[in-house]
């Protein structure tokens, strides 16, 4: 599902902007349990199946979650 969102933002030439938009979309619209699952997936696997900008967005989510947990 995250890669589908990434496909929507694929037309964005700047990958940093695309990642920021994906990050914002996931934070705003995904249920906290869904966010937790994708963060867990990223932490366990490094997000190998996530496409570039999506991986960057989820990495940022994971870093935010880790900072809150500290």
JSON list of N, CA and C in Angstrom, two decimals:
[
{"chain": "A", "resi": 1, "resn": "UNK", "atom": "N", "xyz": [0.82, -1.19, 0.00]},
{"chain": "A", "resi": 1, "resn": "UNK", "atom": "CA", "xyz": [0.00, 0.00, 0.00]},
{"chain": "A", "resi": 1, "resn": "UNK", "atom": "C", "xyz": [0.87, 1.26, 0.00]},
{"chain": "A", "resi": 2, "resn": "UNK", "atom": "N", "xyz": [1.95, 1.25, 0.75]},
{"chain": "A", "resi": 2, "resn": "UNK", "atom": "CA", "xyz": [2.83, 2.41, 0.80]},
{"chain": "A", "resi": 2, "resn": "UNK", "atom": "C", "xyz": [3.45, 2.66, -0.57]},
{"chain": "A", "resi": 3, "resn": "UNK", "atom": "N", "xyz": [3.84, 1.60, -1.27]},
{"chain": "A", "resi": 3, "resn": "UNK", "atom": "CA", "xyz": [4.39, 1.79, -2.61]},
{"chain": "A", "resi": 3, "resn": "UNK", "atom": "C", "xyz": [3.35, 2.34, -3.57]},
{"chain": "A", "resi": 4, "resn": "UNK", "atom": "N", "xyz": [2.08, 2.01, -3.37]},
{"chain": "A", "resi": 4, "resn": "UNK", "atom": "CA", "xyz": [1.02, 2.59, -4.19]},
{"chain": "A", "resi": 4, "resn": "UNK", "atom": "C", "xyz": [0.93, 4.09, -3.97]},
{"chain": "A", "resi": 5, "resn": "UNK", "atom": "N", "xyz": [1.08, 4.51, -2.73]},
{"chain": "A", "resi": 5, "resn": "UNK", "atom": "CA", "xyz": [1.10, 5.94, -2.43]},
{"chain": "A", "resi": 5, "resn": "UNK", "atom": "C", "xyz": [2.31, 6.58, -3.10]},
{"chain": "A", "resi": 6, "resn": "UNK", "atom": "N", "xyz": [3.43, 5.88, -3.05]},
{"chain": "A", "resi": 6, "resn": "UNK", "atom": "CA", "xyz": [4.64, 6.36, -3.71]},
{"chain": "A", "resi": 6, "resn": "UNK", "atom": "C", "xyz": [4.44, 6.53, -5.21]},
{"chain": "A", "resi": 7, "resn": "UNK", "atom": "N", "xyz": [3.69, 5.63, -5.82]},
{"chain": "A", "resi": 7, "resn": "UNK", "atom": "CA", "xyz": [3.41, 5.73, -7.25]},
{"chain": "A", "resi": 7, "resn": "UNK", "atom": "C", "xyz": [2.64, 7.01, -7.57]},
{"chain": "A", "resi": 8, "resn": "UNK", "atom": "N", "xyz": [1.76, 7.40, -6.66]},
{"chain": "A", "resi": 8, "resn": "UNK", "atom": "CA", "xyz": [1.00, 8.64, -6.85]},
{"chain": "A", "resi": 8, "resn": "UNK", "atom": "C", "xyz": [1.94, 9.84, -6.91]},
{"chain": "A", "resi": 9, "resn": "UNK", "atom": "N", "xyz": [2.98, 9.82, -6.08]},
{"chain": "A", "resi": 9, "resn": "UNK", "atom": "CA", "xyz": [3.92, 10.95, -6.02]},
{"chain": "A", "resi": 9, "resn": "UNK", "atom": "C", "xyz": [5.12, 10.77, -6.94]},
{"chain": "A", "resi": 10, "resn": "UNK", "atom": "N", "xyz": [5.12, 9.75, -7.78]},
{"chain": "A", "resi": 10, "resn": "UNK", "atom": "CA", "xyz": [6.26, 9.46, -8.65]},
{"chain": "A", "resi": 10, "resn": "UNK", "atom": "C", "xyz": [6.52, 10.56, -9.67]},
{"chain": "A", "resi": 11, "resn": "UNK", "atom": "N", "xyz": [5.53, 11.34, -9.99]},
{"chain": "A", "resi": 11, "resn": "UNK", "atom": "CA", "xyz": [5.72, 12.41, -10.97]},
{"chain": "A", "resi": 11, "resn": "UNK", "atom": "C", "xyz": [6.51, 13.59, -10.39]},
{"chain": "A", "resi": 12, "resn": "UNK", "atom": "N", "xyz": [6.69, 13.60, -9.09]},
{"chain": "A", "resi": 12, "resn": "UNK", "atom": "CA", "xyz": [7.46, 14.66, -8.43]},
{"chain": "A", "resi": 12, "resn": "UNK", "atom": "C", "xyz": [8.93, 14.48, -8.78]},
{"chain": "A", "resi": 13, "resn": "UNK", "atom": "N", "xyz": [9.53, 15.47, -9.41]},
{"chain": "A", "resi": 13, "resn": "UNK", "atom": "CA", "xyz": [10.92, 15.36, -9.85]},
{"chain": "A", "resi": 13, "resn": "UNK", "atom": "C", "xyz": [11.90, 15.31, -8.67]},
{"chain": "A", "resi": 14, "resn": "UNK", "atom": "N", "xyz": [11.61, 16.02, -7.61]},
{"chain": "A", "resi": 14, "resn": "UNK", "atom": "CA", "xyz": [12.48, 16.07, -6.45]},
{"chain": "A", "resi": 14, "resn": "UNK", "atom": "C", "xyz": [12.08, 14.96, -5.47]},
{"chain": "A", "resi": 15, "resn": "UNK", "atom": "N", "xyz": [12.94, 13.98, -5.30]},
{"chain": "A", "resi": 15, "resn": "UNK", "atom": "CA", "xyz": [12.64, 12.83, -4.44]},
{"chain": "A", "resi": 15, "resn": "UNK", "atom": "C", "xyz": [12.48, 13.23, -2.98]},
{"chain": "A", "resi": 16, "resn": "UNK", "atom": "N", "xyz": [13.15, 14.29, -2.55]},
{"chain": "A", "resi": 16, "resn": "UNK", "atom": "CA", "xyz": [12.98, 14.75, -1.16]},
{"chain": "A", "resi": 16, "resn": "UNK", "atom": "C", "xyz": [11.58, 15.30, -0.95]},
{"chain": "A", "resi": 17, "resn": "UNK", "atom": "N", "xyz": [11.07, 16.00, -1.94]},
{"chain": "A", "resi": 17, "resn": "UNK", "atom": "CA", "xyz": [9.70, 16.53, -1.85]},
{"chain": "A", "resi": 17, "resn": "UNK", "atom": "C", "xyz": [8.71, 15.37, -1.88]},
{"chain": "A", "resi": 18, "resn": "UNK", "atom": "N", "xyz": [8.96, 14.41, -2.75]},
{"chain": "A", "resi": 18, "resn": "UNK", "atom": "CA", "xyz": [8.08, 13.23, -2.81]},
{"chain": "A", "resi": 18, "resn": "UNK", "atom": "C", "xyz": [8.07, 12.52, -1.47]},
{"chain": "A", "resi": 19, "resn": "UNK", "atom": "N", "xyz": [9.23, 12.30, -0.86]},
{"chain": "A", "resi": 19, "resn": "UNK", "atom": "CA", "xyz": [9.31, 11.63, 0.44]},
{"chain": "A", "resi": 19, "resn": "UNK", "atom": "C", "xyz": [8.57, 12.42, 1.51]},
{"chain": "A", "resi": 20, "resn": "UNK", "atom": "N", "xyz": [8.70, 13.73, 1.49]},
{"chain": "A", "resi": 20, "resn": "UNK", "atom": "CA", "xyz": [8.00, 14.57, 2.47]},
{"chain": "A", "resi": 20, "resn": "UNK", "atom": "C", "xyz": [6.48, 14.45, 2.29]},
{"chain": "A", "resi": 21, "resn": "UNK", "atom": "N", "xyz": [6.03, 14.41, 1.05]},
{"chain": "A", "resi": 21, "resn": "UNK", "atom": "CA", "xyz": [4.60, 14.27, 0.80]},
{"chain": "A", "resi": 21, "resn": "UNK", "atom": "C", "xyz": [4.08, 12.90, 1.23]},
{"chain": "A", "resi": 22, "resn": "UNK", "atom": "N", "xyz": [4.85, 11.87, 0.98]},
{"chain": "A", "resi": 22, "resn": "UNK", "atom": "CA", "xyz": [4.47, 10.52, 1.40]},
{"chain": "A", "resi": 22, "resn": "UNK", "atom": "C", "xyz": [4.43, 10.44, 2.92]},
{"chain": "A", "resi": 23, "resn": "UNK", "atom": "N", "xyz": [5.45, 10.97, 3.56]},
{"chain": "A", "resi": 23, "resn": "UNK", "atom": "CA", "xyz": [5.52, 11.02, 5.03]},
{"chain": "A", "resi": 23, "resn": "UNK", "atom": "C", "xyz": [4.28, 11.70, 5.59]},
{"chain": "A", "resi": 24, "resn": "UNK", "atom": "N", "xyz": [3.95, 12.86, 5.04]},
{"chain": "A", "resi": 24, "resn": "UNK", "atom": "CA", "xyz": [2.79, 13.61, 5.51]},
{"chain": "A", "resi": 24, "resn": "UNK", "atom": "C", "xyz": [1.50, 12.82, 5.30]},
{"chain": "A", "resi": 25, "resn": "UNK", "atom": "N", "xyz": [1.38, 12.17, 4.15]},
{"chain": "A", "resi": 25, "resn": "UNK", "atom": "CA", "xyz": [0.18, 11.38, 3.87]},
{"chain": "A", "resi": 25, "resn": "UNK", "atom": "C", "xyz": [0.02, 10.24, 4.88]},
{"chain": "A", "resi": 26, "resn": "UNK", "atom": "N", "xyz": [1.10, 9.52, 5.14]},
{"chain": "A", "resi": 26, "resn": "UNK", "atom": "CA", "xyz": [1.03, 8.38, 6.07]},
{"chain": "A", "resi": 26, "resn": "UNK", "atom": "C", "xyz": [0.69, 8.89, 7.47]},
{"chain": "A", "resi": 27, "resn": "UNK", "atom": "N", "xyz": [1.32, 9.94, 7.92]},
{"chain": "A", "resi": 27, "resn": "UNK", "atom": "CA", "xyz": [1.03, 10.49, 9.26]},
{"chain": "A", "resi": 27, "resn": "UNK", "atom": "C", "xyz": [-0.40, 10.97, 9.37]},
{"chain": "A", "resi": 28, "resn": "UNK", "atom": "N", "xyz": [-0.90, 11.58, 8.32]},
{"chain": "A", "resi": 28, "resn": "UNK", "atom": "CA", "xyz": [-2.23, 12.19, 8.38]},
{"chain": "A", "resi": 28, "resn": "UNK", "atom": "C", "xyz": [-3.36, 11.18, 8.22]},
{"chain": "A", "resi": 29, "resn": "UNK", "atom": "N", "xyz": [-3.19, 10.21, 7.33]},
{"chain": "A", "resi": 29, "resn": "UNK", "atom": "CA", "xyz": [-4.32, 9.37, 6.96]},
{"chain": "A", "resi": 29, "resn": "UNK", "atom": "C", "xyz": [-4.27, 7.92, 7.43]},
{"chain": "A", "resi": 30, "resn": "UNK", "atom": "N", "xyz": [-3.11, 7.43, 7.79]},
{"chain": "A", "resi": 30, "resn": "UNK", "atom": "CA", "xyz": [-3.02, 6.03, 8.21]},
{"chain": "A", "resi": 30, "resn": "UNK", "atom": "C", "xyz": [-3.37, 5.89, 9.69]},
{"chain": "A", "resi": 31, "resn": "UNK", "atom": "N", "xyz": [-4.09, 4.86, 10.00]},
{"chain": "A", "resi": 31, "resn": "UNK", "atom": "CA", "xyz": [-4.39, 4.49, 11.38]},
{"chain": "A", "resi": 31, "resn": "UNK", "atom": "C", "xyz": [-3.08, 4.25, 12.12]},
{"chain": "A", "resi": 32, "resn": "UNK", "atom": "N", "xyz": [-2.99, 4.64, 13.38]},
{"chain": "A", "resi": 32, "resn": "UNK", "atom": "CA", "xyz": [-1.73, 4.43, 14.13]},
{"chain": "A", "resi": 32, "resn": "UNK", "atom": "C", "xyz": [-1.24, 2.98, 14.10]},
{"chain": "A", "resi": 33, "resn": "UNK", "atom": "N", "xyz": [-2.16, 2.02, 14.07]},
{"chain": "A", "resi": 33, "resn": "UNK", "atom": "CA", "xyz": [-1.72, 0.62, 14.00]},
{"chain": "A", "resi": 33, "resn": "UNK", "atom": "C", "xyz": [-1.04, 0.32, 12.67]},
{"chain": "A", "resi": 34, "resn": "UNK", "atom": "N", "xyz": [-1.55, 0.91, 11.60]},
{"chain": "A", "resi": 34, "resn": "UNK", "atom": "CA", "xyz": [-0.92, 0.71, 10.28]},
{"chain": "A", "resi": 34, "resn": "UNK", "atom": "C", "xyz": [0.46, 1.36, 10.26]},
{"chain": "A", "resi": 35, "resn": "UNK", "atom": "N", "xyz": [0.57, 2.56, 10.82]},
{"chain": "A", "resi": 35, "resn": "UNK", "atom": "CA", "xyz": [1.88, 3.21, 10.89]},
{"chain": "A", "resi": 35, "resn": "UNK", "atom": "C", "xyz": [2.84, 2.36, 11.70]},
{"chain": "A", "resi": 36, "resn": "UNK", "atom": "N", "xyz": [2.36, 1.82, 12.81]},
{"chain": "A", "resi": 36, "resn": "UNK", "atom": "CA", "xyz": [3.21, 0.97, 13.65]},
{"chain": "A", "resi": 36, "resn": "UNK", "atom": "C", "xyz": [3.70, -0.26, 12.91]},
{"chain": "A", "resi": 37, "resn": "UNK", "atom": "N", "xyz": [2.83, -0.84, 12.10]},
{"chain": "A", "resi": 37, "resn": "UNK", "atom": "CA", "xyz": [3.22, -2.04, 11.35]},
{"chain": "A", "resi": 37, "resn": "UNK", "atom": "C", "xyz": [4.29, -1.72, 10.30]},
{"chain": "A", "resi": 38, "resn": "UNK", "atom": "N", "xyz": [4.13, -0.61, 9.59]},
{"chain": "A", "resi": 38, "resn": "UNK", "atom": "CA", "xyz": [5.13, -0.31, 8.56]},
{"chain": "A", "resi": 38, "resn": "UNK", "atom": "C", "xyz": [6.45, 0.13, 9.19]},
{"chain": "A", "resi": 39, "resn": "UNK", "atom": "N", "xyz": [6.38, 0.80, 10.33]},
{"chain": "A", "resi": 39, "resn": "UNK", "atom": "CA", "xyz": [7.61, 1.15, 11.05]},
{"chain": "A", "resi": 39, "resn": "UNK", "atom": "C", "xyz": [8.29, -0.12, 11.54]},
{"chain": "A", "resi": 40, "resn": "UNK", "atom": "N", "xyz": [7.52, -1.05, 12.09]},
{"chain": "A", "resi": 40, "resn": "UNK", "atom": "CA", "xyz": [8.09, -2.33, 12.52]},
{"chain": "A", "resi": 40, "resn": "UNK", "atom": "C", "xyz": [8.73, -3.08, 11.36]},
{"chain": "A", "resi": 41, "resn": "UNK", "atom": "N", "xyz": [8.04, -3.09, 10.22]},
{"chain": "A", "resi": 41, "resn": "UNK", "atom": "CA", "xyz": [8.60, -3.74, 9.03]},
{"chain": "A", "resi": 41, "resn": "UNK", "atom": "C", "xyz": [9.92, -3.09, 8.65]},
{"chain": "A", "resi": 42, "resn": "UNK", "atom": "N", "xyz": [9.96, -1.75, 8.65]},
{"chain": "A", "resi": 42, "resn": "UNK", "atom": "CA", "xyz": [11.18, -1.04, 8.30]},
{"chain": "A", "resi": 42, "resn": "UNK", "atom": "C", "xyz": [12.30, -1.37, 9.28]},
{"chain": "A", "resi": 43, "resn": "UNK", "atom": "N", "xyz": [11.99, -1.36, 10.57]},
{"chain": "A", "resi": 43, "resn": "UNK", "atom": "CA", "xyz": [13.02, -1.64, 11.58]},
{"chain": "A", "resi": 43, "resn": "UNK", "atom": "C", "xyz": [13.55, -3.06, 11.48]},
{"chain": "A", "resi": 44, "resn": "UNK", "atom": "N", "xyz": [12.70, -4.01, 11.10]},
{"chain": "A", "resi": 44, "resn": "UNK", "atom": "CA", "xyz": [13.13, -5.41, 11.00]},
{"chain": "A", "resi": 44, "resn": "UNK", "atom": "C", "xyz": [13.89, -5.70, 9.71]},
{"chain": "A", "resi": 45, "resn": "UNK", "atom": "N", "xyz": [13.50, -5.05, 8.62]},
{"chain": "A", "resi": 45, "resn": "UNK", "atom": "CA", "xyz": [14.05, -5.43, 7.32]},
{"chain": "A", "resi": 45, "resn": "UNK", "atom": "C", "xyz": [14.85, -4.34, 6.63]},
{"chain": "A", "resi": 46, "resn": "UNK", "atom": "N", "xyz": [14.78, -3.14, 7.14]},
{"chain": "A", "resi": 46, "resn": "UNK", "atom": "CA", "xyz": [15.41, -2.02, 6.44]},
{"chain": "A", "resi": 46, "resn": "UNK", "atom": "C", "xyz": [14.55, -1.50, 5.29]},
{"chain": "A", "resi": 47, "resn": "UNK", "atom": "N", "xyz": [13.34, -2.04, 5.18]},
{"chain": "A", "resi": 47, "resn": "UNK", "atom": "CA", "xyz": [12.41, -1.56, 4.16]},
{"chain": "A", "resi": 47, "resn": "UNK", "atom": "C", "xyz": [12.78, -1.97, 2.74]},
{"chain": "A", "resi": 48, "resn": "UNK", "atom": "N", "xyz": [13.35, -3.14, 2.61]},
{"chain": "A", "resi": 48, "resn": "UNK", "atom": "CA", "xyz": [13.84, -3.60, 1.31]},
{"chain": "A", "resi": 48, "resn": "UNK", "atom": "C", "xyz": [12.83, -3.60, 0.19]},
{"chain": "A", "resi": 49, "resn": "UNK", "atom": "N", "xyz": [11.57, -3.80, 0.48]},
{"chain": "A", "resi": 49, "resn": "UNK", "atom": "CA", "xyz": [10.55, -3.83, -0.57]},
{"chain": "A", "resi": 49, "resn": "UNK", "atom": "C", "xyz": [9.92, -2.46, -0.81]},
{"chain": "A", "resi": 50, "resn": "UNK", "atom": "N", "xyz": [10.34, -1.48, -0.05]},
{"chain": "A", "resi": 50, "resn": "UNK", "atom": "CA", "xyz": [9.81, -0.13, -0.23]},
{"chain": "A", "resi": 50, "resn": "UNK", "atom": "C", "xyz": [10.63, 0.60, -1.28]},
{"chain": "A", "resi": 51, "resn": "UNK", "atom": "N", "xyz": [9.95, 1.31, -2.14]},
{"chain": "A", "resi": 51, "resn": "UNK", "atom": "CA", "xyz": [10.63, 2.06, -3.20]},
{"chain": "A", "resi": 51, "resn": "UNK", "atom": "C", "xyz": [11.26, 3.32, -2.61]},
{"chain": "A", "resi": 52, "resn": "UNK", "atom": "N", "xyz": [12.23, 3.89, -3.31]},
{"chain": "A", "resi": 52, "resn": "UNK", "atom": "CA", "xyz": [13.08, 4.98, -2.84]},
{"chain": "A", "resi": 52, "resn": "UNK", "atom": "C", "xyz": [12.46, 6.03, -1.94]},
{"chain": "A", "resi": 53, "resn": "UNK", "atom": "N", "xyz": [11.55, 6.84, -2.47]},
{"chain": "A", "resi": 53, "resn": "UNK", "atom": "CA", "xyz": [10.96, 7.92, -1.68]},
{"chain": "A", "resi": 53, "resn": "UNK", "atom": "C", "xyz": [10.10, 7.37, -0.55]},
{"chain": "A", "resi": 54, "resn": "UNK", "atom": "N", "xyz": [9.48, 6.23, -0.78]},
{"chain": "A", "resi": 54, "resn": "UNK", "atom": "CA", "xyz": [8.66, 5.60, 0.27]},
{"chain": "A", "resi": 54, "resn": "UNK", "atom": "C", "xyz": [9.56, 5.15, 1.41]},
{"chain": "A", "resi": 55, "resn": "UNK", "atom": "N", "xyz": [10.69, 4.54, 1.08]},
{"chain": "A", "resi": 55, "resn": "UNK", "atom": "CA", "xyz": [11.64, 4.09, 2.10]},
{"chain": "A", "resi": 55, "resn": "UNK", "atom": "C", "xyz": [12.13, 5.28, 2.92]},
{"chain": "A", "resi": 56, "resn": "UNK", "atom": "N", "xyz": [12.42, 6.39, 2.26]},
{"chain": "A", "resi": 56, "resn": "UNK", "atom": "CA", "xyz": [12.88, 7.59, 2.97]},
{"chain": "A", "resi": 56, "resn": "UNK", "atom": "C", "xyz": [11.80, 8.12, 3.90]},
{"chain": "A", "resi": 57, "resn": "UNK", "atom": "N", "xyz": [10.55, 8.11, 3.45]},
{"chain": "A", "resi": 57, "resn": "UNK", "atom": "CA", "xyz": [9.44, 8.58, 4.27]},
{"chain": "A", "resi": 57, "resn": "UNK", "atom": "C", "xyz": [9.24, 7.69, 5.49]},
{"chain": "A", "resi": 58, "resn": "UNK", "atom": "N", "xyz": [9.29, 6.38, 5.29]},
{"chain": "A", "resi": 58, "resn": "UNK", "atom": "CA", "xyz": [9.09, 5.45, 6.40]},
{"chain": "A", "resi": 58, "resn": "UNK", "atom": "C", "xyz": [10.28, 5.51, 7.35]},
{"chain": "A", "resi": 59, "resn": "UNK", "atom": "N", "xyz": [11.47, 5.71, 6.82]},
{"chain": "A", "resi": 59, "resn": "UNK", "atom": "CA", "xyz": [12.64, 5.86, 7.69]},
{"chain": "A", "resi": 59, "resn": "UNK", "atom": "C", "xyz": [12.45, 7.07, 8.61]},
{"chain": "A", "resi": 60, "resn": "UNK", "atom": "N", "xyz": [11.94, 8.15, 8.07]},
{"chain": "A", "resi": 60, "resn": "UNK", "atom": "CA", "xyz": [11.69, 9.33, 8.89]},
{"chain": "A", "resi": 60, "resn": "UNK", "atom": "C", "xyz": [10.64, 9.03, 9.96]},
{"chain": "A", "resi": 61, "resn": "UNK", "atom": "N", "xyz": [9.60, 8.30, 9.59]},
{"chain": "A", "resi": 61, "resn": "UNK", "atom": "CA", "xyz": [8.59, 7.90, 10.58]},
{"chain": "A", "resi": 61, "resn": "UNK", "atom": "C", "xyz": [9.21, 7.06, 11.69]},
{"chain": "A", "resi": 62, "resn": "UNK", "atom": "N", "xyz": [10.07, 6.13, 11.30]},
{"chain": "A", "resi": 62, "resn": "UNK", "atom": "CA", "xyz": [10.73, 5.25, 12.28]},
{"chain": "A", "resi": 62, "resn": "UNK", "atom": "C", "xyz": [11.63, 6.07, 13.21]},
{"chain": "A", "resi": 63, "resn": "UNK", "atom": "N", "xyz": [12.33, 7.03, 12.67]},
{"chain": "A", "resi": 63, "resn": "UNK", "atom": "CA", "xyz": [13.19, 7.88, 13.50]},
{"chain": "A", "resi": 63, "resn": "UNK", "atom": "C", "xyz": [12.36, 8.72, 14.47]},
{"chain": "A", "resi": 64, "resn": "UNK", "atom": "N", "xyz": [11.23, 9.23, 14.01]},
{"chain": "A", "resi": 64, "resn": "UNK", "atom": "CA", "xyz": [10.34, 9.99, 14.90]},
{"chain": "A", "resi": 64, "resn": "UNK", "atom": "C", "xyz": [9.80, 9.11, 16.01]},
{"chain": "A", "resi": 65, "resn": "UNK", "atom": "N", "xyz": [9.40, 7.90, 15.66]},
{"chain": "A", "resi": 65, "resn": "UNK", "atom": "CA", "xyz": [8.86, 6.98, 16.68]},
{"chain": "A", "resi": 65, "resn": "UNK", "atom": "C", "xyz": [9.93, 6.62, 17.70]},
{"chain": "A", "resi": 66, "resn": "UNK", "atom": "N", "xyz": [11.16, 6.41, 17.25]},
{"chain": "A", "resi": 66, "resn": "UNK", "atom": "CA", "xyz": [12.26, 6.10, 18.17]},
{"chain": "A", "resi": 66, "resn": "UNK", "atom": "C", "xyz": [12.56, 7.28, 19.10]},
{"chain": "A", "resi": 67, "resn": "UNK", "atom": "N", "xyz": [12.49, 8.49, 18.56]},
{"chain": "A", "resi": 67, "resn": "UNK", "atom": "CA", "xyz": [12.74, 9.68, 19.38]},
{"chain": "A", "resi": 67, "resn": "UNK", "atom": "C", "xyz": [11.66, 9.84, 20.44]},
{"chain": "A", "resi": 68, "resn": "UNK", "atom": "N", "xyz": [10.40, 9.54, 20.10]},
{"chain": "A", "resi": 68, "resn": "UNK", "atom": "CA", "xyz": [9.31, 9.63, 21.07]},
{"chain": "A", "resi": 68, "resn": "UNK", "atom": "C", "xyz": [9.47, 8.58, 22.16]},
{"chain": "A", "resi": 69, "resn": "UNK", "atom": "N", "xyz": [9.98, 7.41, 21.80]},
{"chain": "A", "resi": 69, "resn": "UNK", "atom": "CA", "xyz": [10.12, 6.31, 22.75]},
{"chain": "A", "resi": 69, "resn": "UNK", "atom": "C", "xyz": [11.26, 6.56, 23.72]},
{"chain": "A", "resi": 70, "resn": "UNK", "atom": "N", "xyz": [12.19, 7.44, 23.36]},
{"chain": "A", "resi": 70, "resn": "UNK", "atom": "CA", "xyz": [13.36, 7.70, 24.22]},
{"chain": "A", "resi": 70, "resn": "UNK", "atom": "C", "xyz": [13.02, 8.57, 25.39]}
]
